[in-house]
Short mmCIF file of N, CA and C in Angstrom, two decimals:
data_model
loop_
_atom_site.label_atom_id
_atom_site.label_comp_id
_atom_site.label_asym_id
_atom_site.label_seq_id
_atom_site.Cartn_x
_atom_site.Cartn_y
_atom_site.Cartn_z
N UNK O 1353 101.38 82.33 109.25
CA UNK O 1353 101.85 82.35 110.63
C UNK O 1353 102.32 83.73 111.04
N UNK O 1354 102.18 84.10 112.37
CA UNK O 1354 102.84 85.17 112.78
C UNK O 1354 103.46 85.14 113.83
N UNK O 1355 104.48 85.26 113.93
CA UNK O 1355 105.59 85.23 114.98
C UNK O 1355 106.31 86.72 115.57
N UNK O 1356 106.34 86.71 116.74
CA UNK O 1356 106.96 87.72 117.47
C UNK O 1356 108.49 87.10 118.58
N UNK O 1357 109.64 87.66 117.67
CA UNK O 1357 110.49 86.88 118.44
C UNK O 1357 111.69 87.70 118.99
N UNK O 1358 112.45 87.72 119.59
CA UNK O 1358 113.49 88.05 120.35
C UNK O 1358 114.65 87.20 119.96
N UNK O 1359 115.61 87.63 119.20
CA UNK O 1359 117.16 86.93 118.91
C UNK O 1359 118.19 88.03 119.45
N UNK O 1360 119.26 86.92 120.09
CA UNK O 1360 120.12 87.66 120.30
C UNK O 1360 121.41 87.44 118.90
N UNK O 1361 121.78 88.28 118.43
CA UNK O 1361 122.24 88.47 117.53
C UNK O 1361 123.71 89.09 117.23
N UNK O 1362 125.04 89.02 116.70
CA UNK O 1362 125.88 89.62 116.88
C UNK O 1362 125.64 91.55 116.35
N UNK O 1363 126.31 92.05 117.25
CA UNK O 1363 126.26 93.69 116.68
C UNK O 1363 126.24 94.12 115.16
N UNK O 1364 127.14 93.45 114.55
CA UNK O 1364 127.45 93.76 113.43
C UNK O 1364 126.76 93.35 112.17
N UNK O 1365 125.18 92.65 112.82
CA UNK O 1365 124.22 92.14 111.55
C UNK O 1365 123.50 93.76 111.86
N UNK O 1366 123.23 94.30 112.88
CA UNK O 1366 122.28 95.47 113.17
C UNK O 1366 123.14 96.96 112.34
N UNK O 1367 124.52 97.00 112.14
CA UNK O 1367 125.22 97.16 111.55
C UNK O 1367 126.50 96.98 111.43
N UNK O 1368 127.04 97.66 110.40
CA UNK O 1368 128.52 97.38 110.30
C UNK O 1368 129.09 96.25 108.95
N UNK O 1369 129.73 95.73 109.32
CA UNK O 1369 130.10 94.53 108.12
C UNK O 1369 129.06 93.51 107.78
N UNK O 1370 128.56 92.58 108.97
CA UNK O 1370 127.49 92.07 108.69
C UNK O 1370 126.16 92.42 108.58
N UNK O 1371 125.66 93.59 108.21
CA UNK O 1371 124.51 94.02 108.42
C UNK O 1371 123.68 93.19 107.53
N UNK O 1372 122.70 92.75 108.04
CA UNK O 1372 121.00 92.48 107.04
C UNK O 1372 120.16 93.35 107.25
N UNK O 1373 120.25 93.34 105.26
CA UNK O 1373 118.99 94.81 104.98
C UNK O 1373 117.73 94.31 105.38
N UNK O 1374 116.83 94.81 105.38
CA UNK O 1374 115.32 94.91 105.80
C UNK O 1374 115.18 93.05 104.52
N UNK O 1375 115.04 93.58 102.84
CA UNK O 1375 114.68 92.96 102.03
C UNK O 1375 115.55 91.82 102.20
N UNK O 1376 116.71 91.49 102.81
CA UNK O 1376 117.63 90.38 103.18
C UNK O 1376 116.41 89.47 103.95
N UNK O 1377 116.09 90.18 104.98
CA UNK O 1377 115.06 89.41 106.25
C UNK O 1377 114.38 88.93 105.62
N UNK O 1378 113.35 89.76 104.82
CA UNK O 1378 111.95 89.45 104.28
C UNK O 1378 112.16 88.39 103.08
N UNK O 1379 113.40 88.37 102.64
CA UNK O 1379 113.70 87.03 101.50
C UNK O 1379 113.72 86.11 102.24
N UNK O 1380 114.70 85.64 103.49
CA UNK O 1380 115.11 84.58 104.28
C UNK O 1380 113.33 84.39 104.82
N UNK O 1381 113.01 85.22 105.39
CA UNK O 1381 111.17 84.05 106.33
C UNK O 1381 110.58 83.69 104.85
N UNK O 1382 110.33 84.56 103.31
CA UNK O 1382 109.53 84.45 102.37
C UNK O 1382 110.02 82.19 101.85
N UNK O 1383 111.33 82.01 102.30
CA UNK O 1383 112.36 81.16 101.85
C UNK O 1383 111.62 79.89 103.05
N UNK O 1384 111.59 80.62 104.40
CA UNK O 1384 111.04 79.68 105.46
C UNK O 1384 109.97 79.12 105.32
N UNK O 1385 109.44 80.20 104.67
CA UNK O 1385 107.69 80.01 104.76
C UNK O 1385 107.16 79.06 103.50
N UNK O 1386 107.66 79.15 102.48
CA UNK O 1386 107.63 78.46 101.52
C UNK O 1386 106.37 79.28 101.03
N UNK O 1387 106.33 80.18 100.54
CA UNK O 1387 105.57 81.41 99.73
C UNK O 1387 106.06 82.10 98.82
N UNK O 1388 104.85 82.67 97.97
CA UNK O 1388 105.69 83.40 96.36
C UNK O 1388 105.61 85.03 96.99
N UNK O 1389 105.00 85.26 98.31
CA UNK O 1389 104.62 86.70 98.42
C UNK O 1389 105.94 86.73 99.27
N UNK O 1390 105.95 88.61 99.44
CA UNK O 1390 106.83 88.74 100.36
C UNK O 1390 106.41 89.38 101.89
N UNK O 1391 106.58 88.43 102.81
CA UNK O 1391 106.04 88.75 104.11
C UNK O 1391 106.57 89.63 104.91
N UNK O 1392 105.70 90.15 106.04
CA UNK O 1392 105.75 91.43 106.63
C UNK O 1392 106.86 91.03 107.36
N UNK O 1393 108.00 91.64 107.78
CA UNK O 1393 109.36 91.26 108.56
C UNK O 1393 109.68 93.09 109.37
N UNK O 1394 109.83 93.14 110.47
CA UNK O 1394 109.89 93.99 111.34
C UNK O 1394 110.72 94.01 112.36
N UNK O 1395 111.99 94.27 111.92
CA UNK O 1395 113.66 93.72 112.89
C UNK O 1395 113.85 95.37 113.53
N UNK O 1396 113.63 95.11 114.91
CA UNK O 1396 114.20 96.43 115.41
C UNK O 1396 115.41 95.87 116.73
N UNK O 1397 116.38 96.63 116.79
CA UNK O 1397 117.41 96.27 117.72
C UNK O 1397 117.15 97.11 119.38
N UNK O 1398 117.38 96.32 120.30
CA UNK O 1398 117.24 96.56 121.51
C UNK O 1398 118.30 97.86 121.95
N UNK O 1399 117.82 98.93 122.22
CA UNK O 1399 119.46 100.08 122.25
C UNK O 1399 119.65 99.72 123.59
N UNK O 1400 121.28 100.16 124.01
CA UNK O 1400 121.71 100.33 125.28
C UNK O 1400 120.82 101.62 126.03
N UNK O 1401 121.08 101.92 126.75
CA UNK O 1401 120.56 103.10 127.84
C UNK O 1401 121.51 103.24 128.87
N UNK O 1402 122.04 104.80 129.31
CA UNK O 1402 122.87 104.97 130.02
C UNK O 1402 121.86 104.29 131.84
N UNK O 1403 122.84 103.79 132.57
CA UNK O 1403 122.56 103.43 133.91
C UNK O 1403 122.10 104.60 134.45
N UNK O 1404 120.95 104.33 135.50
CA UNK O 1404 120.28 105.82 136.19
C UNK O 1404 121.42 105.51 137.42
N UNK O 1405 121.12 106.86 138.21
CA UNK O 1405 122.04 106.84 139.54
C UNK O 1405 122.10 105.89 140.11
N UNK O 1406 123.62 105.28 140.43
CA UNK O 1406 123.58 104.21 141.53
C UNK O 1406 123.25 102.68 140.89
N UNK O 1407 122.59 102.95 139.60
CA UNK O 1407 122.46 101.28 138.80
C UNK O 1407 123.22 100.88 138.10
N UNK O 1408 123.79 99.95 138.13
CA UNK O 1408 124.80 98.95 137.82
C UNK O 1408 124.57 99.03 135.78
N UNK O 1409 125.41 98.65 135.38
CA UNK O 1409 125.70 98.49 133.58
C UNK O 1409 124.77 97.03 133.77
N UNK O 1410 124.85 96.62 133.91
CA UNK O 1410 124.34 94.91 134.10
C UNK O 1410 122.66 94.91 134.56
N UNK O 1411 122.29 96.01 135.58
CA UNK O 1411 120.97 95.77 136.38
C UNK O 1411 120.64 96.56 134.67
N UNK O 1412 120.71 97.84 134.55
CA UNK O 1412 120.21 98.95 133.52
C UNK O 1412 119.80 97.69 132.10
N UNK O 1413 120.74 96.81 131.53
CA UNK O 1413 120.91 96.07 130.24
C UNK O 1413 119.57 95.09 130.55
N UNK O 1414 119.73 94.37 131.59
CA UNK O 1414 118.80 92.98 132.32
C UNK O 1414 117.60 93.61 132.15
N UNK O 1415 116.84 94.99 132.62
CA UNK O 1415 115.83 96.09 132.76
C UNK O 1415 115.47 95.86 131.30
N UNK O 1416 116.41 96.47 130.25
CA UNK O 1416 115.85 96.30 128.82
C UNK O 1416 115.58 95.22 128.57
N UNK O 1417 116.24 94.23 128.46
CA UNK O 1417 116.02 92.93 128.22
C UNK O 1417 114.36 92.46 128.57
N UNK O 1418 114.56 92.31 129.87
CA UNK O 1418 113.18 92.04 130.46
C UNK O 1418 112.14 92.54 129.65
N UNK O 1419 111.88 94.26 128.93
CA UNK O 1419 111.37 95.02 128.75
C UNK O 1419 110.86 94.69 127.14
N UNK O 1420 112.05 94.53 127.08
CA UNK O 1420 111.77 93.76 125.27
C UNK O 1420 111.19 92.45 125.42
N UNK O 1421 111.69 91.68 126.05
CA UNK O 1421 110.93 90.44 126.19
C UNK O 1421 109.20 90.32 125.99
N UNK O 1422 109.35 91.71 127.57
CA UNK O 1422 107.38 91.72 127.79
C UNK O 1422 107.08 92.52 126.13
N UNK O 1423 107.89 93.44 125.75
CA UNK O 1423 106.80 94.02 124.63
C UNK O 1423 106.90 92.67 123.38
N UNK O 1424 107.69 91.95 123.62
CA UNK O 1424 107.67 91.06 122.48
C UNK O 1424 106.34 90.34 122.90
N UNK O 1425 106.33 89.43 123.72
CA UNK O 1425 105.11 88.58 124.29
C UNK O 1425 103.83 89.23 124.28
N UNK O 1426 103.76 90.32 124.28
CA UNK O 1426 102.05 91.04 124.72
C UNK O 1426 101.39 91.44 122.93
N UNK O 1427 102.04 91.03 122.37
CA UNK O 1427 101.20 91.25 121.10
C UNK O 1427 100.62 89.92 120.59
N UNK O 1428 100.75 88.93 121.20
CA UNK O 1428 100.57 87.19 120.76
C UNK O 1428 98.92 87.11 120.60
N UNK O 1429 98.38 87.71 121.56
CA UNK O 1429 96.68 87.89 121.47
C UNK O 1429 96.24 89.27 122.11
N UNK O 1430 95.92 90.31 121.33
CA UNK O 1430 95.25 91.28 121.93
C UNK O 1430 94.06 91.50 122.58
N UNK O 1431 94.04 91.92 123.74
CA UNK O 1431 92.69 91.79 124.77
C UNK O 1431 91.58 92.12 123.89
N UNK O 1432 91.51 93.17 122.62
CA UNK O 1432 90.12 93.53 121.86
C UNK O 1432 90.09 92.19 121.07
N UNK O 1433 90.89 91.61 120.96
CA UNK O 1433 90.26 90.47 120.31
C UNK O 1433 89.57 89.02 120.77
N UNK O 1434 90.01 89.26 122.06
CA UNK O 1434 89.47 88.21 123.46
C UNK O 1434 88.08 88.75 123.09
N UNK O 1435 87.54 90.23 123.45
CA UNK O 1435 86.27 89.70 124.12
C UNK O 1435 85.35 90.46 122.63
N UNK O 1436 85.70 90.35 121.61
CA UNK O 1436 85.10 91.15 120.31
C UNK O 1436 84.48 89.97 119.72
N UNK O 1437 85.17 88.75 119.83
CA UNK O 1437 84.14 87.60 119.61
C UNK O 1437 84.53 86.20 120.53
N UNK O 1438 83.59 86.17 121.54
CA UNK O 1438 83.56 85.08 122.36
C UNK O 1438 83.75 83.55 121.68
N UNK O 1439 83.18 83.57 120.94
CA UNK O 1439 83.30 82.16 119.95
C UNK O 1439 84.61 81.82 120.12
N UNK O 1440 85.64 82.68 119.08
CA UNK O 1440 86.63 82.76 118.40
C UNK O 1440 87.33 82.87 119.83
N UNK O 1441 87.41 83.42 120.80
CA UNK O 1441 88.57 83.15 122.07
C UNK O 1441 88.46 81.67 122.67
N UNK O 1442 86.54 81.56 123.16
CA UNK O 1442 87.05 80.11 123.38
C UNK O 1442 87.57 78.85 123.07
N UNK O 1443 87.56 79.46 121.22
CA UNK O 1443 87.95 78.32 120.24
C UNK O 1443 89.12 78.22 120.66
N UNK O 1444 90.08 79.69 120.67
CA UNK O 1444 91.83 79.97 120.75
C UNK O 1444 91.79 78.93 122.17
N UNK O 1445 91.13 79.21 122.83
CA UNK O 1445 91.36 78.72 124.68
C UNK O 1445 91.60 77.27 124.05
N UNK O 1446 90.43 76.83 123.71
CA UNK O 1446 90.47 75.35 123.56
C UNK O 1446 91.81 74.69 122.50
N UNK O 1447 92.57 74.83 121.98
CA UNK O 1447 93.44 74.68 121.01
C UNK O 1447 94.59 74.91 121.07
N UNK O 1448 94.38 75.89 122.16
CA UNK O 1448 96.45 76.37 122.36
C UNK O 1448 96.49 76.02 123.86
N UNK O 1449 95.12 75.03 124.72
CA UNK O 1449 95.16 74.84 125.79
C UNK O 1449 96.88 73.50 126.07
N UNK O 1450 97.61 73.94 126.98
CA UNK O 1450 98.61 72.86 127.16
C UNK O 1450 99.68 72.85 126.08
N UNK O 1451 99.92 73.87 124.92
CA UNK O 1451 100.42 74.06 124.14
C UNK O 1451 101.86 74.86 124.79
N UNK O 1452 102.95 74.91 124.25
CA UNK O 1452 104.50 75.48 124.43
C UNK O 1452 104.44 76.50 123.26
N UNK O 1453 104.27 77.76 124.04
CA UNK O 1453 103.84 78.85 122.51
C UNK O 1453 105.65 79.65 123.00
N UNK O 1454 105.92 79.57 123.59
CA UNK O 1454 107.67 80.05 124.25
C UNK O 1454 108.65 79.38 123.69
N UNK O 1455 109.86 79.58 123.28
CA UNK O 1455 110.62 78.66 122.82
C UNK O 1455 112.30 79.58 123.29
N UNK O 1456 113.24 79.02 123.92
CA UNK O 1456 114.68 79.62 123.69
C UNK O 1456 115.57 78.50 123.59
N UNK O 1457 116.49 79.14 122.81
CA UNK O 1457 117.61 78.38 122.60
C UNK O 1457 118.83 79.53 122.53
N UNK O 1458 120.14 78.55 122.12
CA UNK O 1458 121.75 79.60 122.02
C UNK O 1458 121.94 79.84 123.55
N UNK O 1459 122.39 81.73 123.29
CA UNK O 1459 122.50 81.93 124.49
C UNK O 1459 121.20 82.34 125.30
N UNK O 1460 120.51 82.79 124.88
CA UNK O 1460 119.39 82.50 125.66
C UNK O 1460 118.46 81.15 126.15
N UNK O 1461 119.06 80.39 125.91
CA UNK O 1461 118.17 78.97 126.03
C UNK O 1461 117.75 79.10 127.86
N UNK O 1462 118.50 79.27 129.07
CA UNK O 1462 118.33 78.96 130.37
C UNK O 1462 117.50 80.32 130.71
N UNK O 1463 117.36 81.89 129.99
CA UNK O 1463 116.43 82.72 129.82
C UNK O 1463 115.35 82.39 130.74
N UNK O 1464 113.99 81.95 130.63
CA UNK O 1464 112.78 81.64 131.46
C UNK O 1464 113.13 80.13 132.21
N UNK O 1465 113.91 79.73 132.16
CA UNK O 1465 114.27 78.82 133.42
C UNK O 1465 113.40 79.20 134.97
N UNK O 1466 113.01 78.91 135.68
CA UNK O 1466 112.69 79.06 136.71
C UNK O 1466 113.08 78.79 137.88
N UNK O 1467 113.32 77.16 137.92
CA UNK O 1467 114.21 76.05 138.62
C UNK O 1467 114.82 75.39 137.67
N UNK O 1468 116.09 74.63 138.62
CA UNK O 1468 116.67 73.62 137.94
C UNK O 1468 115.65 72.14 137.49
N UNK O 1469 115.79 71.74 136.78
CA UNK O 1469 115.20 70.85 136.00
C UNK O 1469 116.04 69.70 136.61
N UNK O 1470 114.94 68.40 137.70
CA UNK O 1470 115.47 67.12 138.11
C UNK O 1470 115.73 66.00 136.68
N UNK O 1471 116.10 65.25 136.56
CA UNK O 1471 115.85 64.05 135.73
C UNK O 1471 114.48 63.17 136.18
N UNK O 1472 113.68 63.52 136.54
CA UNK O 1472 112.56 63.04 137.42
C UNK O 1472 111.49 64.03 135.93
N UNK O 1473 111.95 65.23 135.84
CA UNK O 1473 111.11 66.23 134.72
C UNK O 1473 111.66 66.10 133.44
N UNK O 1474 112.95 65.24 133.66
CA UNK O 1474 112.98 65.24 131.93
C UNK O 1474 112.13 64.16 131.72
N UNK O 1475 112.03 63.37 132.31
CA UNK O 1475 111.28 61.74 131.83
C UNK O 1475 110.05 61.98 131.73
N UNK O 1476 109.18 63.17 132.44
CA UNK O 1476 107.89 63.26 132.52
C UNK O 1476 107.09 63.95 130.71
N UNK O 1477 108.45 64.64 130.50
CA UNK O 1477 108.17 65.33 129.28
C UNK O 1477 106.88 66.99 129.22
N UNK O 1478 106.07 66.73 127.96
CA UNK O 1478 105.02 67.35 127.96
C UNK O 1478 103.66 66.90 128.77
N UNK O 1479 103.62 65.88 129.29
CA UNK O 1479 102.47 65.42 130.07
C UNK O 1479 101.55 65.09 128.85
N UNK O 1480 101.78 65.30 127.32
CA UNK O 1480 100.58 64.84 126.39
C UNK O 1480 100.96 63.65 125.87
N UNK O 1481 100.02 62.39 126.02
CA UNK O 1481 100.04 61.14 125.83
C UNK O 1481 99.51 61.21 124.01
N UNK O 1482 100.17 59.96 123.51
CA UNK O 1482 100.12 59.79 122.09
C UNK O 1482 98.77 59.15 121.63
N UNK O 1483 98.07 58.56 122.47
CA UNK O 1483 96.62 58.25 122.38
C UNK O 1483 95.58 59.23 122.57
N UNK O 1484 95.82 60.43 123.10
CA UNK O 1484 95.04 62.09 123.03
C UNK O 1484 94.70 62.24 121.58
N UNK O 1485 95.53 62.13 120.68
CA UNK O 1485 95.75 62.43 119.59
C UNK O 1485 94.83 61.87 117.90
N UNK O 1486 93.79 61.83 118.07
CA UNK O 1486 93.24 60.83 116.79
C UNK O 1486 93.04 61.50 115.49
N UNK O 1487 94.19 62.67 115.28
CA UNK O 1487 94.20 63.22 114.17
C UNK O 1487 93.08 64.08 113.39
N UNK O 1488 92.11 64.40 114.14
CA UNK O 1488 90.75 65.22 114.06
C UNK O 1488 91.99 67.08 113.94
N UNK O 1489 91.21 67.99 112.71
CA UNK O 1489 92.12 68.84 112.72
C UNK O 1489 91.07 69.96 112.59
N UNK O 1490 90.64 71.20 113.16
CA UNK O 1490 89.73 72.13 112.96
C UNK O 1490 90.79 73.32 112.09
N UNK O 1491 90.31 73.65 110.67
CA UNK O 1491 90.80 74.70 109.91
C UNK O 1491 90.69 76.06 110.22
N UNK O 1492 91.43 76.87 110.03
CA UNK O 1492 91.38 78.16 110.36
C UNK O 1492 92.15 78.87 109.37
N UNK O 1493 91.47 80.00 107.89
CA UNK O 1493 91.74 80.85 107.39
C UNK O 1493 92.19 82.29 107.68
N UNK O 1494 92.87 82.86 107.27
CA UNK O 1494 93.37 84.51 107.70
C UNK O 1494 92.68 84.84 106.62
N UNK O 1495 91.56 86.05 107.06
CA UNK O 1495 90.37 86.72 106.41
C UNK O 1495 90.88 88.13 106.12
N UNK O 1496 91.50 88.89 105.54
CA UNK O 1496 92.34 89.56 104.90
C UNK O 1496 91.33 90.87 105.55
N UNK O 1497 89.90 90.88 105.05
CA UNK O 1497 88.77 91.87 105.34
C UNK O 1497 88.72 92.23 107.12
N UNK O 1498 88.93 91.48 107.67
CA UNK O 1498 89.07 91.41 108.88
C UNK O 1498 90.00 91.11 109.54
N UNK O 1499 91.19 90.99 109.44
CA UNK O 1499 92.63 91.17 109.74
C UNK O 1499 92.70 90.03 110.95
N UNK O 1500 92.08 88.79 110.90
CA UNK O 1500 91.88 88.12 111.84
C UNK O 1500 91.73 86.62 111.00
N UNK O 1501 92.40 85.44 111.82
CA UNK O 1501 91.77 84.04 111.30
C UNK O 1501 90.90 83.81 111.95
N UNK O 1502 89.70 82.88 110.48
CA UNK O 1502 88.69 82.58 111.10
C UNK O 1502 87.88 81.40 110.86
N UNK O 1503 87.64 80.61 111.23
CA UNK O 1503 87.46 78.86 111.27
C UNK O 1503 86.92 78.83 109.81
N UNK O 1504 87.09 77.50 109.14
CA UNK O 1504 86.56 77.24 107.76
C UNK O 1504 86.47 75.80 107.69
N UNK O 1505 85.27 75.49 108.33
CA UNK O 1505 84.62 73.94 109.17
C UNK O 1505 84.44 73.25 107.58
N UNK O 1506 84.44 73.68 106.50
CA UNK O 1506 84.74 72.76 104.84
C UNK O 1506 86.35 72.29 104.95
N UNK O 1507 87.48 72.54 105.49
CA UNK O 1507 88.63 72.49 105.28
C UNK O 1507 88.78 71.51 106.41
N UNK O 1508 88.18 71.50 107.69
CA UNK O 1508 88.31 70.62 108.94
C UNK O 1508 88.59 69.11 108.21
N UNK O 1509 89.58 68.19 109.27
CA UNK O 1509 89.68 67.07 109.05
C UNK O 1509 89.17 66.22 110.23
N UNK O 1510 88.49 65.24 109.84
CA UNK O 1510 88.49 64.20 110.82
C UNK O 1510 88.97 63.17 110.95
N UNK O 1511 88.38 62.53 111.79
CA UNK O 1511 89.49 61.06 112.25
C UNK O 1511 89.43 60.35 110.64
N UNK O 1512 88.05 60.41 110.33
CA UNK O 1512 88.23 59.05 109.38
C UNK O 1512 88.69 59.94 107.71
N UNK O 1513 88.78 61.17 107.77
CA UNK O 1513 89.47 61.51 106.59
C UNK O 1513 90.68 61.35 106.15
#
């Protein structure tokens, strides 16, 4: 799996008393992941920036924020890999179609909020019905030679497997 995420975190893990070393991180996901290797882990902290003329401490912080957000999100699928093999995007299209690839919680949980949420939208849920579902599973390997996953139709499951 590869994940690109945004935590808000107290100061003092980035340093100070609580700091986590690099090899701290990479033990804790190796621990998540349930693997003997040790996985790639890449923790960089968001810096302050002094306010430009006339901008508020609050507008200047919100600016980064935002900023980290977008560079976090834009690495999830790279455009050379959209159109380098058509197959393999429309497969991605078809598979992560209607999917929740976003997730917040803590203090960021109300973060991408948009509107308030009626009780009319909690009841509606995901809109995916439990009869969609007949357990048919298409496999997909990470091809080390090509730095990319790539379908492995021997590993696929179907309904009646």
């Amino acid at each position: 799996p590869h994940f690109h995420t945004l935590m808000m975190v107290p100061p003092g893990m980035l340093n100070g008393k609580s700091y986590v070393r690099h090899e701290r991180w990479v033990e804790l996901w190796r621990e998540c992941l349930r693997v003997s290797y040790d996985p790639n882990v890449d923790v960089r902290a968001v810096k302050p920036r002094k306010p430009k003329d006339g901008e508020s401490l609050a507008c200047a912080t919100a600016e980064l924020v935002r900023g980290a957000v977008a560079e976090t999100l834009k690495y999830s699928t790279k455009p050379a890999d959209m159109v380098a093999d058509p197959k393999w995007f429309l497969e991605l299209t078809r598979q992560t179609h209607k999917r929740r690839f976003v997730a917040t919680g803590g203090a960021l949980k109300d973060v991408l909020k948009l509107d308030q949420e009626t009780d009319a939208d909690m009841v509606i849920g995901d809109d995916i019905s439990e009869g969609d579902d007949d357990g048919s599973r298409i496999a997909f390997e990470w091809k080390t030679e090509v730095k990319k996953y790539r379908r492995s139709p021997t590993k696929d499951k179907t309904e009646s497997d």
